[in-house]
XYZ file of C-alpha atoms in Angstrom:
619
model
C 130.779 108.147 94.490
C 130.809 104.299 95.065
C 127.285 102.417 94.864
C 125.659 102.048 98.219
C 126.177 98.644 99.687
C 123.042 96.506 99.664
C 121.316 94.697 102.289
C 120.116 91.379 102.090
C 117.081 91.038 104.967
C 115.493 87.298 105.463
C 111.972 87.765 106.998
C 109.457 85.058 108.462
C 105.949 86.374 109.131
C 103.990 84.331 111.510
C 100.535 84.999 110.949
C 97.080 83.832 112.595
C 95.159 81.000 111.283
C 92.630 78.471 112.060
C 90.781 75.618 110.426
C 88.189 77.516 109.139
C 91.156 80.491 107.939
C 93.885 79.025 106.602
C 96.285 79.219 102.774
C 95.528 75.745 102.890
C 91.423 76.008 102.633
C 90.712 75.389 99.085
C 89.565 79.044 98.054
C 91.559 80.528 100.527
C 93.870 82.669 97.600
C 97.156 84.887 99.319
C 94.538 87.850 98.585
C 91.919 86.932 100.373
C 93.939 85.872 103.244
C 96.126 89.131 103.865
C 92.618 91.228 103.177
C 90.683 89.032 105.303
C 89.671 91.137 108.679
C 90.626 88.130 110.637
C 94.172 88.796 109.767
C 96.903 89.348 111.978
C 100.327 89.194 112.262
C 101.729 87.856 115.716
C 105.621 88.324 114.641
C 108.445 88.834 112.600
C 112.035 87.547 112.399
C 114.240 89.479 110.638
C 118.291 88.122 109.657
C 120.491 91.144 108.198
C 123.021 90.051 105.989
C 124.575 87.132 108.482
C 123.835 88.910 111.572
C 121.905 87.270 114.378
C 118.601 86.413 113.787
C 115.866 89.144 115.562
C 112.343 88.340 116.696
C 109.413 91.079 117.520
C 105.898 90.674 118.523
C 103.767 93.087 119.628
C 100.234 95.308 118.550
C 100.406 96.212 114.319
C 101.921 99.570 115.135
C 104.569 98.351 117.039
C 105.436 95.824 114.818
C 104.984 97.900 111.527
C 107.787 100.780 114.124
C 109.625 97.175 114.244
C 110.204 97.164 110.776
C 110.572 100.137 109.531
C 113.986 100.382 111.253
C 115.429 98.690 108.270
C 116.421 100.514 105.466
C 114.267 98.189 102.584
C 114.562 100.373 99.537
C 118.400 99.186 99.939
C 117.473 95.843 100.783
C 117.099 92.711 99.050
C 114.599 90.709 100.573
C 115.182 86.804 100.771
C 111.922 84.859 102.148
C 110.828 81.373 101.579
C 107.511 82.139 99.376
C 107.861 85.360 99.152
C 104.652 86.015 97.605
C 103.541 85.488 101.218
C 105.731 87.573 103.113
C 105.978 90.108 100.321
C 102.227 90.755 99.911
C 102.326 91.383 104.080
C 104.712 93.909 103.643
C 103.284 95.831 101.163
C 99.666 95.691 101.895
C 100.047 95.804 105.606
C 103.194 97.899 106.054
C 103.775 99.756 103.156
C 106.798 98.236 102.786
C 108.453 97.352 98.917
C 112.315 96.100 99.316
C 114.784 96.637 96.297
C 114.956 93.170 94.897
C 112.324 90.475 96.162
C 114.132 86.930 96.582
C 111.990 83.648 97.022
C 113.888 80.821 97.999
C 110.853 78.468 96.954
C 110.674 79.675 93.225
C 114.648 78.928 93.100
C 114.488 75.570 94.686
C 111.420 74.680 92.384
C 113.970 76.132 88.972
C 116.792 74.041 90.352
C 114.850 70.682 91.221
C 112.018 71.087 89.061
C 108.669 71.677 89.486
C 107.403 68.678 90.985
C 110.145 68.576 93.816
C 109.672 69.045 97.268
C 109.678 72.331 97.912
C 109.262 72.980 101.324
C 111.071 74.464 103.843
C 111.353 71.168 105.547
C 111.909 69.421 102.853
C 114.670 71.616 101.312
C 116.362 72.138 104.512
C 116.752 68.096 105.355
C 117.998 67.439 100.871
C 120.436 70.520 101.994
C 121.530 69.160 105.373
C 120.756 72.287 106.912
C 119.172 72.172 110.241
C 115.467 70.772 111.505
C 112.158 72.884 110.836
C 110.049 72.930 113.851
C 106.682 72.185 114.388
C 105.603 74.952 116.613
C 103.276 76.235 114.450
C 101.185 73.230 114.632
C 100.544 74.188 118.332
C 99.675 77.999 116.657
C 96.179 77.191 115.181
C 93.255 79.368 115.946
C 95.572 81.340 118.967
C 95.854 85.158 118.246
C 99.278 86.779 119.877
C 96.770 87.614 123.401
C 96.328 83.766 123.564
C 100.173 83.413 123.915
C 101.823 83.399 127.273
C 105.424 84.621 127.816
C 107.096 80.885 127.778
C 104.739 79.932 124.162
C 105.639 82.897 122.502
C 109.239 82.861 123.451
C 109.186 79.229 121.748
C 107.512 80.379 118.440
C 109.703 82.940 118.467
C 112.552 80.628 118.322
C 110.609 78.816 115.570
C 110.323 81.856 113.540
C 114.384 82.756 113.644
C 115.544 78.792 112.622
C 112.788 79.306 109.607
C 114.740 82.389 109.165
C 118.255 80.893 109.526
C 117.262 77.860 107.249
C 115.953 79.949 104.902
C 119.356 82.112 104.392
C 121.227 78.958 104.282
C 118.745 77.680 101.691
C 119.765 81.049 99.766
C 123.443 80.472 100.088
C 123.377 76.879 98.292
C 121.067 77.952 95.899
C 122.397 81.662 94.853
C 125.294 80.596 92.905
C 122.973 78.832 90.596
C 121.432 81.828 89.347
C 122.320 84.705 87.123
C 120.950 88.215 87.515
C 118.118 87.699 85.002
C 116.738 85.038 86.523
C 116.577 86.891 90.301
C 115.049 89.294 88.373
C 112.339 87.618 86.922
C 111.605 86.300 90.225
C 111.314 89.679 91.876
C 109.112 90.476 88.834
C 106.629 87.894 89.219
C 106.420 88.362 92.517
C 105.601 92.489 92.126
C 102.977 91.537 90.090
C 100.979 90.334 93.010
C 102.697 92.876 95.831
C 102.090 95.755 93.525
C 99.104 95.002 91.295
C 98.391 97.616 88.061
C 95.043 96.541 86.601
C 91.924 97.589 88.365
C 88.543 95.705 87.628
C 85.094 97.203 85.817
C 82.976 96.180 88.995
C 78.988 97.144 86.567
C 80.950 95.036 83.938
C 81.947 92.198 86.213
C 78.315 91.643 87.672
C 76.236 92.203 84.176
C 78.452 89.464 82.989
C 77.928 86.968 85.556
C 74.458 87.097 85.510
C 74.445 86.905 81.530
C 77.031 83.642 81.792
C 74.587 81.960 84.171
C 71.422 83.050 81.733
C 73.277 81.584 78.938
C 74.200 78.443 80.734
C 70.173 77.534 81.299
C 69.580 78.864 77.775
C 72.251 76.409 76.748
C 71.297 73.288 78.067
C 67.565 73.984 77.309
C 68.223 74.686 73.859
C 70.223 71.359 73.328
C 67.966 69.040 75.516
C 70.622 68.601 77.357
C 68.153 67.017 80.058
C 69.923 64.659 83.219
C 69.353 61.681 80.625
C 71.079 62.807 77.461
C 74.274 64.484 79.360
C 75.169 60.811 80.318
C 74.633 59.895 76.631
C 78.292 59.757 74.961
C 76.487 59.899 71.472
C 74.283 62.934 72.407
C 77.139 65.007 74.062
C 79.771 63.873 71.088
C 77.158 65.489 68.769
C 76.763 68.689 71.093
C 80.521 69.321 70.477
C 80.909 68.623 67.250
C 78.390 71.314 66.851
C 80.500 73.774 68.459
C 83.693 72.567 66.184
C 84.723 70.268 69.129
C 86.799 67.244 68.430
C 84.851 64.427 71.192
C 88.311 63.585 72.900
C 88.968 59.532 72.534
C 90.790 56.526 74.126
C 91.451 53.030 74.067
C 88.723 51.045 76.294
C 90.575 48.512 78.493
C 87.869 46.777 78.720
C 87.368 46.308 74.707
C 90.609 47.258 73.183
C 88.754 49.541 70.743
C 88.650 53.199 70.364
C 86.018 54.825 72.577
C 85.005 58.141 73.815
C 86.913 59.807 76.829
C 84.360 61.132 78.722
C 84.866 59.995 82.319
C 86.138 62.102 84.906
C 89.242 60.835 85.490
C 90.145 61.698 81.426
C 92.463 64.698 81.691
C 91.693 66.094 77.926
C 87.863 65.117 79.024
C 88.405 67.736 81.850
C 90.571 70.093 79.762
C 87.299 71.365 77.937
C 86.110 72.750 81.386
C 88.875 76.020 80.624
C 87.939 75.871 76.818
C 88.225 79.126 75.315
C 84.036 78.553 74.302
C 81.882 79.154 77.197
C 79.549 77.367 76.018
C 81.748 74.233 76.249
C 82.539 75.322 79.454
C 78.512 74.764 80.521
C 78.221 71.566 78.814
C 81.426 69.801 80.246
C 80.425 71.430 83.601
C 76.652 69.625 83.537
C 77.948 66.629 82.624
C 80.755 66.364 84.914
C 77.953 67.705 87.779
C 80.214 70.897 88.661
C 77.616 74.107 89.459
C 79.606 76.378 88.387
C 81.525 76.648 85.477
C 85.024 78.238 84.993
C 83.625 81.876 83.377
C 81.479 81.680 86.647
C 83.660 81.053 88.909
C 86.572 83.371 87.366
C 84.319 85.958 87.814
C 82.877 85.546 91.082
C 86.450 86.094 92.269
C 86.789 88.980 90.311
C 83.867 90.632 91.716
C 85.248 89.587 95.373
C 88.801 91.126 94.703
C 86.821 93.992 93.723
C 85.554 94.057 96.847
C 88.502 93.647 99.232
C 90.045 96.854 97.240
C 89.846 97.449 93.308
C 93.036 96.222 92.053
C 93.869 92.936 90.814
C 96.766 90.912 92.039
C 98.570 88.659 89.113
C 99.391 85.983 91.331
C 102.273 83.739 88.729
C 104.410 80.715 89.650
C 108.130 81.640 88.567
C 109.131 78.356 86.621
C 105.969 76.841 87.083
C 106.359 74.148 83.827
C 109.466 71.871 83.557
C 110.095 74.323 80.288
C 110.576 77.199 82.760
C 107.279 79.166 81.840
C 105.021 80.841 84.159
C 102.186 78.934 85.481
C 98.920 80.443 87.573
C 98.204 79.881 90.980
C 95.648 80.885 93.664
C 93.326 79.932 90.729
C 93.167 83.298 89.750
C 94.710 81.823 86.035
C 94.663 84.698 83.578
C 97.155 82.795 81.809
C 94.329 81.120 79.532
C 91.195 83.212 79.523
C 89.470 83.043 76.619
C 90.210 85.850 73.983
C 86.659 86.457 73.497
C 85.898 86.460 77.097
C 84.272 89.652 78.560
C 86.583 89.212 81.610
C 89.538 91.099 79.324
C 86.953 93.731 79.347
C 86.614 94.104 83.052
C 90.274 94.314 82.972
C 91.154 98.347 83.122
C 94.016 100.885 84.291
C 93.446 103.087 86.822
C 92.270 106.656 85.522
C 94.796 108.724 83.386
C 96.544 105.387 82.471
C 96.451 103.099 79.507
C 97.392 99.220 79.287
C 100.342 98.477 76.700
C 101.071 95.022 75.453
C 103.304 93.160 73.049
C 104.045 89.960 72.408
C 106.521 88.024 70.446
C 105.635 86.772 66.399
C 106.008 83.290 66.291
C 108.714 82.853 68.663
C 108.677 78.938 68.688
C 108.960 78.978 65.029
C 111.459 80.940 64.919
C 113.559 79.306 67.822
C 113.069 75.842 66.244
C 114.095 76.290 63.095
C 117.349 77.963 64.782
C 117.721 75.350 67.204
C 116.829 72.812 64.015
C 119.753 74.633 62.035
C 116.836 74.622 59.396
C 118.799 78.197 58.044
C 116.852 78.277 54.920
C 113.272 78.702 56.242
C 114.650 81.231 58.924
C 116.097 83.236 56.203
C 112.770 83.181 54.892
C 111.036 84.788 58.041
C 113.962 87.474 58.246
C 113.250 88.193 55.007
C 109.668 88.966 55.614
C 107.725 86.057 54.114
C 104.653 84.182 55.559
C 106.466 80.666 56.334
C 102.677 79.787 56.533
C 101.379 81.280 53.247
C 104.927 79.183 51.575
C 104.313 76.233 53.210
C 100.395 75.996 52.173
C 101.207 76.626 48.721
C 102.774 73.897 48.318
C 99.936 71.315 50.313
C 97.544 72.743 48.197
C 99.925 73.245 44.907
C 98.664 76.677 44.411
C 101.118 80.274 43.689
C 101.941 82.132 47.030
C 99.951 85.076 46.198
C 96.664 82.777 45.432
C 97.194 81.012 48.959
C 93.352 82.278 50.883
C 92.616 82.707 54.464
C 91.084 78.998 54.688
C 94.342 77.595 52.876
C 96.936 79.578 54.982
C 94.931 78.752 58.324
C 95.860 74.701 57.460
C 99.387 75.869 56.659
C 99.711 77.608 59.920
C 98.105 75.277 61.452
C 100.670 72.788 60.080
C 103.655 74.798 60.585
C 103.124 75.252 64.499
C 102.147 71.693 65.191
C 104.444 69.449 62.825
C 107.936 70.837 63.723
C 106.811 69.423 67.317
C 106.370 65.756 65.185
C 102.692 65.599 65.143
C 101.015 62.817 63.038
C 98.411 63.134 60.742
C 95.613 62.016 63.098
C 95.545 64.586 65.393
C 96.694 67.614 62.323
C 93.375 66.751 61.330
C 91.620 66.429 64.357
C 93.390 69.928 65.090
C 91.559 71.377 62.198
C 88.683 70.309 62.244
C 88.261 71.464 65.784
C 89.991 75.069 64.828
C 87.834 75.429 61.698
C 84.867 72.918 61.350
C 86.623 71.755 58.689
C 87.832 67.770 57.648
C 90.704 67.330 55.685
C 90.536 64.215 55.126
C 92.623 61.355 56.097
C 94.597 60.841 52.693
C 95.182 64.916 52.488
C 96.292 65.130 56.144
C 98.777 62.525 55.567
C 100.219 64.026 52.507
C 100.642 67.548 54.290
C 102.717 65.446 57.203
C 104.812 63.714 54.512
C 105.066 67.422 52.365
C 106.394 68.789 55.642
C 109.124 66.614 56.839
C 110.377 66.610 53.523
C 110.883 70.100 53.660
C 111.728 70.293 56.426
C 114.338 67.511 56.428
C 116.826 69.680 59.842
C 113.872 69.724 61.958
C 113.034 65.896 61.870
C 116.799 65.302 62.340
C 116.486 67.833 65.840
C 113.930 65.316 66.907
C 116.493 62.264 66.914
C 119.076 64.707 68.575
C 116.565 65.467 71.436
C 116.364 61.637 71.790
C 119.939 61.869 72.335
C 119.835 64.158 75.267
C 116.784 62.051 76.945
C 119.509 58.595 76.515
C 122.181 61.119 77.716
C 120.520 61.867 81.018
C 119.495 58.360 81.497
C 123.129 56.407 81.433
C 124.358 59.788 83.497
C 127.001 60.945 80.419
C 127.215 64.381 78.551
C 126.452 65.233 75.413
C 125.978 68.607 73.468
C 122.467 69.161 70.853
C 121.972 71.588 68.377
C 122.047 71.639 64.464
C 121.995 75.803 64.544
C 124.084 78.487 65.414
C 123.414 77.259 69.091
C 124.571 74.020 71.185
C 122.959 73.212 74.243
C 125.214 70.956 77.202
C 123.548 67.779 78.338
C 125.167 67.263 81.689
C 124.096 63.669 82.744
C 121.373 63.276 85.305
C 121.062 67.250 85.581
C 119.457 67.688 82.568
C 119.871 70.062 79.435
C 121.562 73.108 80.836
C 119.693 75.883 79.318
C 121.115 79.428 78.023
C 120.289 80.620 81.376
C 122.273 78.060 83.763
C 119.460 76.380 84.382
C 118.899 72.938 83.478
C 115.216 71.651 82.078
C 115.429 67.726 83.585
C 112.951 64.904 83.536
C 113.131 63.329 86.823
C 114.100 59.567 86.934
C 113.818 59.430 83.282
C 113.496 56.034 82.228
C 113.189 53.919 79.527
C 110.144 51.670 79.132
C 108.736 48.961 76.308
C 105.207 48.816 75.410
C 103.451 46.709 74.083
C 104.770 46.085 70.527
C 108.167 46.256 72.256
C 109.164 50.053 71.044
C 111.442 51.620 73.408
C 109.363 54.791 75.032
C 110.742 57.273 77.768
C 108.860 57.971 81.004
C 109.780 60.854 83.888
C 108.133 61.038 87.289
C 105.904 64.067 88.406
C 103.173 64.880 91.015
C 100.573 63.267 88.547
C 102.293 60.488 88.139
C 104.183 58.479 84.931
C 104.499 60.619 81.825
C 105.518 59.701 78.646
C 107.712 61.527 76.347
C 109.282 60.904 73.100
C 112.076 62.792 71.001
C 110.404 65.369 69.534
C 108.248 65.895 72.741
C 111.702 66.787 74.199
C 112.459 68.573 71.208
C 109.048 70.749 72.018
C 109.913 71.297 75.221
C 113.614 72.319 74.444
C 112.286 75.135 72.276
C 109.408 76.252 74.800
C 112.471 76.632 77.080
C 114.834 78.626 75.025
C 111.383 81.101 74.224
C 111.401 81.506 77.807
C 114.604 82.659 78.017
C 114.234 85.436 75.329
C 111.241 86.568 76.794
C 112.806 86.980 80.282
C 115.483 88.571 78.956
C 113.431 90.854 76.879
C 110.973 91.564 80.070
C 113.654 92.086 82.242
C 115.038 94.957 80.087
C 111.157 96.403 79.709
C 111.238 96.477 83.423
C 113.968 98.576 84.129
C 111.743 101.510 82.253
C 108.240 100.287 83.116
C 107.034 98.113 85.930
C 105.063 94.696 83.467
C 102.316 94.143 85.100
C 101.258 90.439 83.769
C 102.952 88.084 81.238
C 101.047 85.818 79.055
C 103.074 83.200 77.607
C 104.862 85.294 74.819
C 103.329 88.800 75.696
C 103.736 91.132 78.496
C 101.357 94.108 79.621
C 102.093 97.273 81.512
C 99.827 100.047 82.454
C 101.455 103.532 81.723
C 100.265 107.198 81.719
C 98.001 107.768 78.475
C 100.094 110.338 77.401
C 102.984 108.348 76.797
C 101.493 104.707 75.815
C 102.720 104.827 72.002
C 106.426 105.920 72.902
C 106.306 102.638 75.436
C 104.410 100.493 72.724
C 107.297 101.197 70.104
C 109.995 101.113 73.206
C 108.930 97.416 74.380
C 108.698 96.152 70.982
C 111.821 97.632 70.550
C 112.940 95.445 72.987
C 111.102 92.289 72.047
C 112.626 92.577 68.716
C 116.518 92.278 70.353
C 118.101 89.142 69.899
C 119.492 87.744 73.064
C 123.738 87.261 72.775
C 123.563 83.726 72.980
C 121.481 83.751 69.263
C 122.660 86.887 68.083
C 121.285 86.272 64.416
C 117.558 84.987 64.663
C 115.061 87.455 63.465
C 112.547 88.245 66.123
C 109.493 90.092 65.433
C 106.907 91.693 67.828
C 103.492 93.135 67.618
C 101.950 95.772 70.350
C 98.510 97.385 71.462
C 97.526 99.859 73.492
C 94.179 99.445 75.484
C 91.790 100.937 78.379
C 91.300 97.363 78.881
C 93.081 93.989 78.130
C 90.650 92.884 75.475
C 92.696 95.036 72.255
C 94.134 93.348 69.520
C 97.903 93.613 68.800
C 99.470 95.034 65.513
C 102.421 95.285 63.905
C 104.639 98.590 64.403
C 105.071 100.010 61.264
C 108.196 101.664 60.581
């Protein structure tokens, strides 16, 4: 027998909303709007395939009758933010379509992240049609304040959202290779069909410990009103919690002071750093009442309430690199690994949480990408790249190298392929361990390195290459390894994937000494880059792409519940959590075909929370 022929269904939910309840409110998260008792859905347009568009309103029954008419476990849905339309269905109506499709998380891959992304604005770049603006007139009317003539009109709204959106599709589709769709329809599951539930005693004992500590804290530092808006008092509160005071260049003076204003981005940074008690200083100082541990579990705690399980709400290529970003501030993409929130973090009953992630995947990318062969070898081979590479900064045998000596080689190795300077290596260490290196020592690790590693420096000049390549609009191909990327003018560096990581209107600049510098637009603003900036992001990019390949084979056997950076998480029966452990890093361990030779490595766990360590799989 033939495969059965799937559907493709393109569905616009109009919803209630006012000023008070709206996505756009600050808090308001897709959760708490689709489990808020004001919700209600006033109707649906549905397109099948390239049939005409259908609208229905009517009570929820009639709708959910509505609905149901289409055959959805042989459907691919296609929805312009499909988290929202795809949480409706399945929380409301029960309803989980073969393949989820988002039109927004493909039009944010193709044009980058900080694109338009709208419907509107998509639809006018595409030359598609006009969005209306009946929705506007929608606010704070439930379906009984409609009359026959209003509702007929936002009807007709609903099926050209509809129609624009399936054209939308149609341009974008052809872009895309089956991986990619799926790693859409993955993310987007996450949310529709959350795994983990949450440890509601846990959740509360915590928060009222994190705001007990925060008093304690400040108390204990004399961290009064007066000495928070000292910059010599707080620098010395977090150096005491092995806290480089982040620094800047006064424009006032021209000297080197400390960046503690609110409008310094690694100033605010600290207010997600992995020490809480960071988190309370940062948060006094910049006046904020709660701080991020607080408020991350406050939300927990009201999730909790709306229904036990947590929705992973994920941005699909939410970073120009292509990685997964949080949204709906619900960002369990960085919490701390000490936190107690991991704890709080459980399967349901009878089930067990098993995670993996990917050894040193960066490393081992970059030195492929570098074509620096003779240091990968060295990984395949099974030696500690860090323990080598630390014997020689501090001239001592391999099997002498200590913990403290092969923490400053690691430390090396992960931030000097990326070009970092001796400066911040030791301001990186000292913040990591408490511990100074020393200016002349730092320097001499930096020079030690790119000697050694003579391919990687070269990558950096090729990634300037690429950035001069997309500027004057010509092509050009990068790679020292087994593996060339394309540069395809203004597009950007077409990836293994199809897609292409691009810095929009990439330009070149001069500063102030007259050095040539590159700057790219985004949301924030101007950003600077540099070669081996690119060069970072280039190999952030490709790790991507083995990790979606690698998650999107996992998923085929067992639904992933959450990805964090290079690991992934699934909750399975307890019974068989170590045959899935050894299966996924079975499967993290597969080279992709487009670098069939790098040696991958993966470690795995197996949890009744998300707080347990990973380990290596003997075999």
């Amino acid at each position: 027998m033939g495969k059965t022929r799937m559907d493709t269904l393109t569905v616009d939910l109009e919803t209630f909303y006012s000023k008070e309840y709206s996505l756009s409110k600050k808090d308001m998260t897709t959760q708490r709007y689709v489990d808020d008792p004001r919700f209600e859905v006033i109707g649906v347009a549905v397109k099948k395939n390239n049939e005409e568009t259908c609208w229905f309103s009517g009570t929820r029954d009639e709708i959910r009758d509505f609905l149901n008419q289409y055959s959805w476990s042989n459907s691919f849905l296609i929805a312009h933010n499909a988290l929202f339309d795809a949480t409706i269905l399945s929380w409301r109506f029960g309803i989980h379509p073969k393949l989820i499709i988002d039109t927004l998380s493909m039009a944010r891959a193709v044009h980058g992240v900080d694109a338009g992304g709208s419907l509107k604005a998509l639809a006018e770049r595409y030359e598609l049609g006009v969005k209306g603006t009946e929705v506007i007139d929608a606010i704070g009317k439930r379906r009984r304040d409609f009359d026959e003539e209003s509702l007929a009109r936002y009807g007709e709204y609903c099926r050209n959202d509809v129609d624009l959106t399936y054209a939308l599709f149609r341009k974008l589709a052809p872009k895309f290779d089956k991986t990619e769709i799926q790693l859409i329809d993955m993310t987007i599951r996450m949310h529709t069909k959350p795994q983990f539930m949450l440890d509601r005693n846990l959740l509360e004992a915590h928060l009222v410990d994190v705001r007990e500590e925060k008093v304690r804290l400040l108390k204990e530092c004399g961290l009064d009103k007066e000495n928070l808006m000292s910059n010599p008092k707080l620098a010395q509160v977090l150096t005491s919690f092995n806290v480089s005071p982040p620094m800047k260049i006064s424009a006032r003076t021209g000297k080197e002071t400390y960046a503690f204003a609110k409008g310094d981005e690694e100033f605010k940074a600290l207010l997600e750093h992995e020490d809480t008690r960071v988190q309370a200083v940062i948060a006094a100082r910049l006046g904020v009442k709660s701080t991020l541990e607080e408020k991350r579990t406050e939300k927990f705690i009201d999730i909790h309430e709306a229904g036990g399980a947590l929705p992973v709400p994920l941005k699909y290529y939410g970073a120009i690199t292509g990685r997964w970003s949080a949204i709906d501030g619900i960002n369990l993409q960085n919490l701390p690994r000490k936190s107690r929130l991991k704890k709080a973090i459980i399967p349901p009953i009878g089930y067990s949480i098993v995670g993996a992630d990917l050894s040193n995947i960066e490393l081992r990318v970059g030195l492929a990408f570098a074509g620096q062969m003779d240091k990968l070898k060295m990984l395949g081979d099974g030696m500690d790249l860090y323990k080598d590479f630390a014997s020689k900064a501090f001239n001592v045998p391999y099997d002498e190298v200590d913990d403290d000596a092969r923490f400053v080689g690691k430390t090396a190795s992960l931030s000097l392929i990326y070009g970092t300077g001796a400066k911040k290596l030791r301001a990186q260490c000292k913040m990591l361990s408490g511990k100074d290196l020393g200016e002349e020592f730092s320097q001499r690790i930096v020079d030690l390195y790119r000697a050694e590693y003579l391919d990687v420096k070269a990558a950096w000049y090729d990634a300037g290459k690429a950035l001069d390549a997309i500027i004057s609009h010509e092509r050009a191909e990068i790679g020292r390894g087994p593996l060339q990327l394309k540069v395809r003018g203004s597009y950007g560096i077409q990836l293994p994937s199809g897609l292409f990581m691009t810095y929009p209107e990439l330009k070149t600049v001069e500063d102030e000494s007259g050095r040539k510098q590159y700057v790219y637009k985004s949301r924030k603003g101007a950003v600077h880059i540099h070669p081996a900036k690119c060069f970072q992001n280039i190999i952030q990019a490709l790790a991507k792409c083995v990790m979606g390949e690698a998650m999107v084979r996992v998923h085929k056997k067992c639904h992933i519940a959450l990805t964090i950076h290079d690991a992934l998480y699934v909750c399975v029966p307890t019974d068989i959590a170590e045959e899935v452990r050894r299966f996924i890093i079975t499967e993290l361990r597969r080279p992709p075909a487009w670098l069939p030779d790098i040696p991958l490595d993966a470690e795995g766990g197996i949890g009744d929370n998300l707080s347990f360590k990973m380990e290596k799989l003997l075999v």
